[in-house]
Amino acid sequence: MPRSHVAARTSVFTESVIREMTRLAMLHGAMNLAQGYPDFPAPDFIKRAAVEAINADINQYAITWGSPRLRRAIADKTKRFYGLDFDPDREITVTCGATEAMMAVLLAVVEPGDEVIVFEPFYENYVPDAAMSGAKLVFVTLKGAGFRFDPAELRAAFSSKTRAIIVNTPNNPSGKVFTRDELTQVAALCQEFDCLAITDEIYEHILYDGRQHIPMATLPGMYDRTVTISGLSKTFSVTGWRLGYVLAPPVLSEPIRKVHDFLTVGAPAPLQEAGAVAIEQSDSYYPGLRKMYQEKRAQLLTALRESGFGCHVPEGAYYIMADFTALGFEGDDAAFARHLIEKVGVAPVPGSSFYRSKEAGSHFVRFTFSKSQETLAEAAKRLAGM
Ligand code: GLN
């Protein structure tokens, strides 16, 4: 047998199914409701700030942990919104998107073989992140229309081998927003089993029907054992800028900063300045963002329901997990997604990409409504003609 030159850690995950669907959508001219990014412009104030930063010659490396102005803006916002005090000098790290943040955090806090609990359906990145950091994922399934966990199953997932639990709220792909009661149960188990909560709060400003975001770090006893991840991509419609951040107490921020430094050195300097300007000015921006997405949610929900899909109404984030059982399609989610892309001209993501077993997600596809009214209207028209 010739020697393999490929590392085994790369064999346990595939290419991103989400980005594969984007490529297929482009190939077939389908409306891309697969990958969660806006196809409409970012707000003028953030674009202007980026141009000004480049013209002001902020074009060299920023400080590795993030530009002082951006870290200050994040600290002030986190205090204003959630009452949390994070020291920008020691507890905030700016990363290349929440994606790098999660990778850097797992590399910094997980020993190979440690168990990390994840709720499923899960965001697809967590599987490769675990493989690359040596974490062993333990899954707890969110069930039923409301995507709720069974408290006994959650408890059974914890053991002395558990290092951390990943909590993504508002949740991609389910649209679930964890309630205070649910977060309290998770927090109690983290304390009982002495492990960390790693939260992915990238959709913190995209919630519906007046819901409020509750950061895990605000729960009693959780500041010390929570690593909070968020970023600017979704809030300011700048997914290509790659601006994320990590909030954690100094003892955790120190190793996270070391890993981040040697992974990427830092996020793009002029865009960090623009990000700072955006956060400083944004309190009046968030209500409009919510309203805009609430309208898009209604537009896509109506279209999907009228076309025969079964949909749980998302409480936050910008995805709908749609059950296509009633459409009577013969084939699984992957076949159905291909059918939609090639024959109907609308691209979703197959549901099984968010579950460990192919079976579990086989009657779901995920659609995003982070798209212009025109894109959503054209998709609705195509779905109606299915
Ligand atoms: N978070 C987005 C999604 O779930 C984008 C994923 C990606 O391509 N990084 O679709």
PDB file of N, CA, C and O in Angstrom, residues 329-376:
ATOM      1  N   PHE A 329     -42.790  13.817  -2.193  1.00  0.00           N
ATOM      2  CA  PHE A 329     -41.597  13.577  -3.018  1.00  0.00           C
ATOM      3  C   PHE A 329     -40.986  12.232  -2.654  1.00  0.00           C
ATOM      4  O   PHE A 329     -40.855  11.897  -1.477  1.00  0.00           O
ATOM      5  N   GLU A 330     -40.611  11.456  -3.664  1.00  0.00           N
ATOM      6  CA  GLU A 330     -39.981  10.162  -3.360  1.00  0.00           C
ATOM      7  C   GLU A 330     -38.484  10.343  -3.383  1.00  0.00           C
ATOM      8  O   GLU A 330     -37.898  10.563  -4.424  1.00  0.00           O
ATOM      9  N   GLY A 331     -37.879  10.284  -2.221  1.00  0.00           N
ATOM     10  CA  GLY A 331     -36.435  10.465  -2.132  1.00  0.00           C
ATOM     11  C   GLY A 331     -36.112  11.226  -0.862  1.00  0.00           C
ATOM     12  O   GLY A 331     -37.013  11.763  -0.203  1.00  0.00           O
ATOM     13  N   ASP A 332     -34.830  11.262  -0.532  1.00  0.00           N
ATOM     14  CA  ASP A 332     -34.440  11.896   0.734  1.00  0.00           C
ATOM     15  C   ASP A 332     -34.180  13.394   0.556  1.00  0.00           C
ATOM     16  O   ASP A 332     -34.419  13.959  -0.524  1.00  0.00           O
ATOM     17  N   ASP A 333     -33.690  14.017   1.597  1.00  0.00           N
ATOM     18  CA  ASP A 333     -33.481  15.464   1.604  1.00  0.00           C
ATOM     19  C   ASP A 333     -32.453  15.902   0.552  1.00  0.00           C
ATOM     20  O   ASP A 333     -32.605  16.957  -0.064  1.00  0.00           O
ATOM     21  N   ALA A 334     -31.402  15.071   0.366  1.00  0.00           N
ATOM     22  CA  ALA A 334     -30.370  15.451  -0.606  1.00  0.00           C
ATOM     23  C   ALA A 334     -30.960  15.430  -2.011  1.00  0.00           C
ATOM     24  O   ALA A 334     -30.740  16.353  -2.812  1.00  0.00           O
ATOM     25  N   ALA A 335     -31.756  14.390  -2.299  1.00  0.00           N
ATOM     26  CA  ALA A 335     -32.400  14.282  -3.622  1.00  0.00           C
ATOM     27  C   ALA A 335     -33.401  15.427  -3.804  1.00  0.00           C
ATOM     28  O   ALA A 335     -33.487  16.031  -4.883  1.00  0.00           O
ATOM     29  N   PHE A 336     -34.136  15.730  -2.740  1.00  0.00           N
ATOM     30  CA  PHE A 336     -35.131  16.801  -2.834  1.00  0.00           C
ATOM     31  C   PHE A 336     -34.447  18.157  -3.060  1.00  0.00           C
ATOM     32  O   PHE A 336     -34.905  18.974  -3.871  1.00  0.00           O
ATOM     33  N   ALA A 337     -33.335  18.394  -2.357  1.00  0.00           N
ATOM     34  CA  ALA A 337     -32.609  19.657  -2.531  1.00  0.00           C
ATOM     35  C   ALA A 337     -32.130  19.789  -3.978  1.00  0.00           C
ATOM     36  O   ALA A 337     -32.270  20.853  -4.606  1.00  0.00           O
ATOM     37  N   ARG A 338     -31.598  18.714  -4.513  1.00  0.00           N
ATOM     38  CA  ARG A 338     -31.142  18.739  -5.919  1.00  0.00           C
ATOM     39  C   ARG A 338     -32.300  18.998  -6.872  1.00  0.00           C
ATOM     40  O   ARG A 338     -32.182  19.772  -7.821  1.00  0.00           O
ATOM     41  N   HIS A 339     -33.421  18.341  -6.584  1.00  0.00           N
ATOM     42  CA  HIS A 339     -34.615  18.532  -7.408  1.00  0.00           C
ATOM     43  C   HIS A 339     -35.027  20.015  -7.393  1.00  0.00           C
ATOM     44  O   HIS A 339     -35.305  20.609  -8.442  1.00  0.00           O
ATOM     45  N   LEU A 340     -35.047  20.598  -6.186  1.00  0.00           N
ATOM     46  CA  LEU A 340     -35.438  22.011  -6.086  1.00  0.00           C
ATOM     47  C   LEU A 340     -34.481  22.910  -6.868  1.00  0.00           C
ATOM     48  O   LEU A 340     -34.900  23.846  -7.549  1.00  0.00           O
ATOM     49  N   ILE A 341     -33.196  22.618  -6.761  1.00  0.00           N
ATOM     50  CA  ILE A 341     -32.200  23.459  -7.439  1.00  0.00           C
ATOM     51  C   ILE A 341     -32.316  23.306  -8.959  1.00  0.00           C
ATOM     52  O   ILE A 341     -32.377  24.297  -9.698  1.00  0.00           O
ATOM     53  N   GLU A 342     -32.371  22.051  -9.411  1.00  0.00           N
ATOM     54  CA  GLU A 342     -32.287  21.804 -10.859  1.00  0.00           C
ATOM     55  C   GLU A 342     -33.621  22.000 -11.577  1.00  0.00           C
ATOM     56  O   GLU A 342     -33.660  22.495 -12.701  1.00  0.00           O
ATOM     57  N   LYS A 343     -34.725  21.621 -10.934  1.00  0.00           N
ATOM     58  CA  LYS A 343     -36.021  21.629 -11.635  1.00  0.00           C
ATOM     59  C   LYS A 343     -36.903  22.818 -11.247  1.00  0.00           C
ATOM     60  O   LYS A 343     -37.727  23.267 -12.029  1.00  0.00           O
ATOM     61  N   VAL A 344     -36.750  23.299 -10.010  1.00  0.00           N
ATOM     62  CA  VAL A 344     -37.639  24.376  -9.544  1.00  0.00           C
ATOM     63  C   VAL A 344     -36.909  25.731  -9.553  1.00  0.00           C
ATOM     64  O   VAL A 344     -37.517  26.781  -9.720  1.00  0.00           O
ATOM     65  N   GLY A 345     -35.582  25.671  -9.372  1.00  0.00           N
ATOM     66  CA  GLY A 345     -34.810  26.921  -9.399  1.00  0.00           C
ATOM     67  C   GLY A 345     -34.740  27.627  -8.061  1.00  0.00           C
ATOM     68  O   GLY A 345     -34.637  28.859  -7.991  1.00  0.00           O
ATOM     69  N   VAL A 346     -34.810  26.856  -6.974  1.00  0.00           N
ATOM     70  CA  VAL A 346     -34.653  27.417  -5.623  1.00  0.00           C
ATOM     71  C   VAL A 346     -33.704  26.496  -4.849  1.00  0.00           C
ATOM     72  O   VAL A 346     -33.920  25.288  -4.820  1.00  0.00           O
ATOM     73  N   ALA A 347     -32.659  27.077  -4.245  1.00  0.00           N
ATOM     74  CA  ALA A 347     -31.680  26.230  -3.548  1.00  0.00           C
ATOM     75  C   ALA A 347     -31.874  26.267  -2.037  1.00  0.00           C
ATOM     76  O   ALA A 347     -31.843  27.347  -1.438  1.00  0.00           O
ATOM     77  N   PRO A 348     -32.088  25.095  -1.407  1.00  0.00           N
ATOM     78  CA  PRO A 348     -32.074  24.983   0.051  1.00  0.00           C
ATOM     79  C   PRO A 348     -30.830  24.189   0.486  1.00  0.00           C
ATOM     80  O   PRO A 348     -29.997  23.846  -0.350  1.00  0.00           O
ATOM     81  N   VAL A 349     -30.704  23.907   1.764  1.00  0.00           N
ATOM     82  CA  VAL A 349     -29.657  23.008   2.273  1.00  0.00           C
ATOM     83  C   VAL A 349     -30.360  21.739   2.766  1.00  0.00           C
ATOM     84  O   VAL A 349     -31.354  21.847   3.496  1.00  0.00           O
ATOM     85  N   PRO A 350     -29.864  20.554   2.383  1.00  0.00           N
ATOM     86  CA  PRO A 350     -30.491  19.322   2.881  1.00  0.00           C
ATOM     87  C   PRO A 350     -30.447  19.270   4.413  1.00  0.00           C
ATOM     88  O   PRO A 350     -29.427  19.593   5.022  1.00  0.00           O
ATOM     89  N   GLY A 351     -31.556  18.859   5.012  1.00  0.00           N
ATOM     90  CA  GLY A 351     -31.661  18.839   6.473  1.00  0.00           C
ATOM     91  C   GLY A 351     -30.645  17.951   7.159  1.00  0.00           C
ATOM     92  O   GLY A 351     -30.193  18.246   8.267  1.00  0.00           O
ATOM     93  N   SER A 352     -30.256  16.856   6.492  1.00  0.00           N
ATOM     94  CA  SER A 352     -29.353  15.909   7.166  1.00  0.00           C
ATOM     95  C   SER A 352     -27.980  16.515   7.444  1.00  0.00           C
ATOM     96  O   SER A 352     -27.235  15.986   8.260  1.00  0.00           O
ATOM     97  N   SER A 353     -27.649  17.626   6.775  1.00  0.00           N
ATOM     98  CA  SER A 353     -26.331  18.236   7.074  1.00  0.00           C
ATOM     99  C   SER A 353     -26.279  18.785   8.489  1.00  0.00           C
ATOM    100  O   SER A 353     -25.207  19.152   8.960  1.00  0.00           O
ATOM    101  N   PHE A 354     -27.429  18.856   9.158  1.00  0.00           N
ATOM    102  CA  PHE A 354     -27.460  19.420  10.510  1.00  0.00           C
ATOM    103  C   PHE A 354     -27.664  18.337  11.571  1.00  0.00           C
ATOM    104  O   PHE A 354     -27.883  18.640  12.741  1.00  0.00           O
ATOM    105  N   TYR A 355     -27.629  17.068  11.134  1.00  0.00           N
ATOM    106  CA  TYR A 355     -27.812  15.939  12.060  1.00  0.00           C
ATOM    107  C   TYR A 355     -26.674  14.945  11.870  1.00  0.00           C
ATOM    108  O   TYR A 355     -26.112  14.846  10.782  1.00  0.00           O
ATOM    109  N   ARG A 356     -26.402  14.180  12.946  1.00  0.00           N
ATOM    110  CA  ARG A 356     -25.319  13.202  12.798  1.00  0.00           C
ATOM    111  C   ARG A 356     -25.785  12.011  11.986  1.00  0.00           C
ATOM    112  O   ARG A 356     -25.029  11.409  11.251  1.00  0.00           O
ATOM    113  N   SER A 357     -27.066  11.621  12.099  1.00  0.00           N
ATOM    114  CA  SER A 357     -27.517  10.493  11.281  1.00  0.00           C
ATOM    115  C   SER A 357     -28.326  11.044  10.110  1.00  0.00           C
ATOM    116  O   SER A 357     -29.116  11.982  10.270  1.00  0.00           O
ATOM    117  N   LYS A 358     -28.098  10.484   8.953  1.00  0.00           N
ATOM    118  CA  LYS A 358     -28.756  10.934   7.712  1.00  0.00           C
ATOM    119  C   LYS A 358     -30.277  10.905   7.881  1.00  0.00           C
ATOM    120  O   LYS A 358     -30.991  11.787   7.414  1.00  0.00           O
ATOM    121  N   GLU A 359     -30.739   9.847   8.572  1.00  0.00           N
ATOM    122  CA  GLU A 359     -32.176   9.637   8.782  1.00  0.00           C
ATOM    123  C   GLU A 359     -32.869  10.843   9.410  1.00  0.00           C
ATOM    124  O   GLU A 359     -33.916  11.296   8.966  1.00  0.00           O
ATOM    125  N   ALA A 360     -32.233  11.359  10.495  1.00  0.00           N
ATOM    126  CA  ALA A 360     -32.905  12.353  11.333  1.00  0.00           C
ATOM    127  C   ALA A 360     -33.340  13.595  10.549  1.00  0.00           C
ATOM    128  O   ALA A 360     -34.413  14.121  10.796  1.00  0.00           O
ATOM    129  N   GLY A 361     -32.517  14.024   9.611  1.00  0.00           N
ATOM    130  CA  GLY A 361     -32.876  15.259   8.899  1.00  0.00           C
ATOM    131  C   GLY A 361     -33.466  15.000   7.529  1.00  0.00           C
ATOM    132  O   GLY A 361     -33.633  15.919   6.725  1.00  0.00           O
ATOM    133  N   SER A 362     -33.815  13.718   7.244  1.00  0.00           N
ATOM    134  CA  SER A 362     -34.097  13.341   5.854  1.00  0.00           C
ATOM    135  C   SER A 362     -35.411  13.890   5.308  1.00  0.00           C
ATOM    136  O   SER A 362     -35.650  13.821   4.106  1.00  0.00           O
ATOM    137  N   HIS A 363     -36.294  14.430   6.178  1.00  0.00           N
ATOM    138  CA  HIS A 363     -37.521  15.021   5.616  1.00  0.00           C
ATOM    139  C   HIS A 363     -37.529  16.549   5.733  1.00  0.00           C
ATOM    140  O   HIS A 363     -38.540  17.200   5.571  1.00  0.00           O
ATOM    141  N   PHE A 364     -36.339  17.116   6.056  1.00  0.00           N
ATOM    142  CA  PHE A 364     -36.208  18.575   6.171  1.00  0.00           C
ATOM    143  C   PHE A 364     -35.288  19.142   5.097  1.00  0.00           C
ATOM    144  O   PHE A 364     -34.313  18.499   4.706  1.00  0.00           O
ATOM    145  N   VAL A 365     -35.582  20.362   4.671  1.00  0.00           N
ATOM    146  CA  VAL A 365     -34.562  21.183   4.013  1.00  0.00           C
ATOM    147  C   VAL A 365     -34.573  22.545   4.715  1.00  0.00           C
ATOM    148  O   VAL A 365     -35.599  22.961   5.243  1.00  0.00           O
ATOM    149  N   ARG A 366     -33.421  23.208   4.740  1.00  0.00           N
ATOM    150  CA  ARG A 366     -33.339  24.527   5.389  1.00  0.00           C
ATOM    151  C   ARG A 366     -33.320  25.617   4.330  1.00  0.00           C
ATOM    152  O   ARG A 366     -32.546  25.544   3.376  1.00  0.00           O
ATOM    153  N   PHE A 367     -34.174  26.610   4.516  1.00  0.00           N
ATOM    154  CA  PHE A 367     -34.164  27.799   3.645  1.00  0.00           C
ATOM    155  C   PHE A 367     -33.737  28.995   4.485  1.00  0.00           C
ATOM    156  O   PHE A 367     -34.111  29.110   5.654  1.00  0.00           O
ATOM    157  N   THR A 368     -33.004  29.929   3.889  1.00  0.00           N
ATOM    158  CA  THR A 368     -32.716  31.183   4.580  1.00  0.00           C
ATOM    159  C   THR A 368     -33.567  32.309   3.982  1.00  0.00           C
ATOM    160  O   THR A 368     -33.862  32.293   2.787  1.00  0.00           O
ATOM    161  N   PHE A 369     -33.973  33.231   4.842  1.00  0.00           N
ATOM    162  CA  PHE A 369     -34.685  34.415   4.310  1.00  0.00           C
ATOM    163  C   PHE A 369     -33.827  35.676   4.443  1.00  0.00           C
ATOM    164  O   PHE A 369     -34.352  36.795   4.471  1.00  0.00           O
ATOM    165  N   SER A 370     -32.501  35.479   4.457  1.00  0.00           N
ATOM    166  CA  SER A 370     -31.601  36.646   4.504  1.00  0.00           C
ATOM    167  C   SER A 370     -31.385  37.196   3.096  1.00  0.00           C
ATOM    168  O   SER A 370     -30.244  37.401   2.667  1.00  0.00           O
ATOM    169  N   LYS A 371     -32.471  37.378   2.386  1.00  0.00           N
ATOM    170  CA  LYS A 371     -32.395  37.770   0.975  1.00  0.00           C
ATOM    171  C   LYS A 371     -33.347  38.918   0.701  1.00  0.00           C
ATOM    172  O   LYS A 371     -34.283  39.164   1.477  1.00  0.00           O
ATOM    173  N   SER A 372     -33.120  39.592  -0.430  1.00  0.00           N
ATOM    174  CA  SER A 372     -33.958  40.742  -0.764  1.00  0.00           C
ATOM    175  C   SER A 372     -35.398  40.294  -0.999  1.00  0.00           C
ATOM    176  O   SER A 372     -35.659  39.122  -1.303  1.00  0.00           O
ATOM    177  N   GLN A 373     -36.297  41.268  -0.887  1.00  0.00           N
ATOM    178  CA  GLN A 373     -37.723  40.998  -1.148  1.00  0.00           C
ATOM    179  C   GLN A 373     -37.918  40.401  -2.540  1.00  0.00           C
ATOM    180  O   GLN A 373     -38.727  39.493  -2.731  1.00  0.00           O
ATOM    181  N   GLU A 374     -37.125  40.919  -3.498  1.00  0.00           N
ATOM    182  CA  GLU A 374     -37.254  40.453  -4.887  1.00  0.00           C
ATOM    183  C   GLU A 374     -36.834  38.983  -5.001  1.00  0.00           C
ATOM    184  O   GLU A 374     -37.489  38.193  -5.668  1.00  0.00           O
ATOM    185  N   THR A 375     -35.704  38.655  -4.350  1.00  0.00           N
ATOM    186  CA  THR A 375     -35.236  37.259  -4.398  1.00  0.00           C
ATOM    187  C   THR A 375     -36.287  36.347  -3.775  1.00  0.00           C
ATOM    188  O   THR A 375     -36.619  35.289  -4.319  1.00  0.00           O
ATOM    189  N   LEU A 376     -36.824  36.765  -2.624  1.00  0.00           N
ATOM    190  CA  LEU A 376     -37.810  35.932  -1.929  1.00  0.00           C
ATOM    191  C   LEU A 376     -39.088  35.807  -2.772  1.00  0.00           C
ATOM    192  O   LEU A 376     -39.692  34.736  -2.835  1.00  0.00           O
TER     193      LEU A 376
END
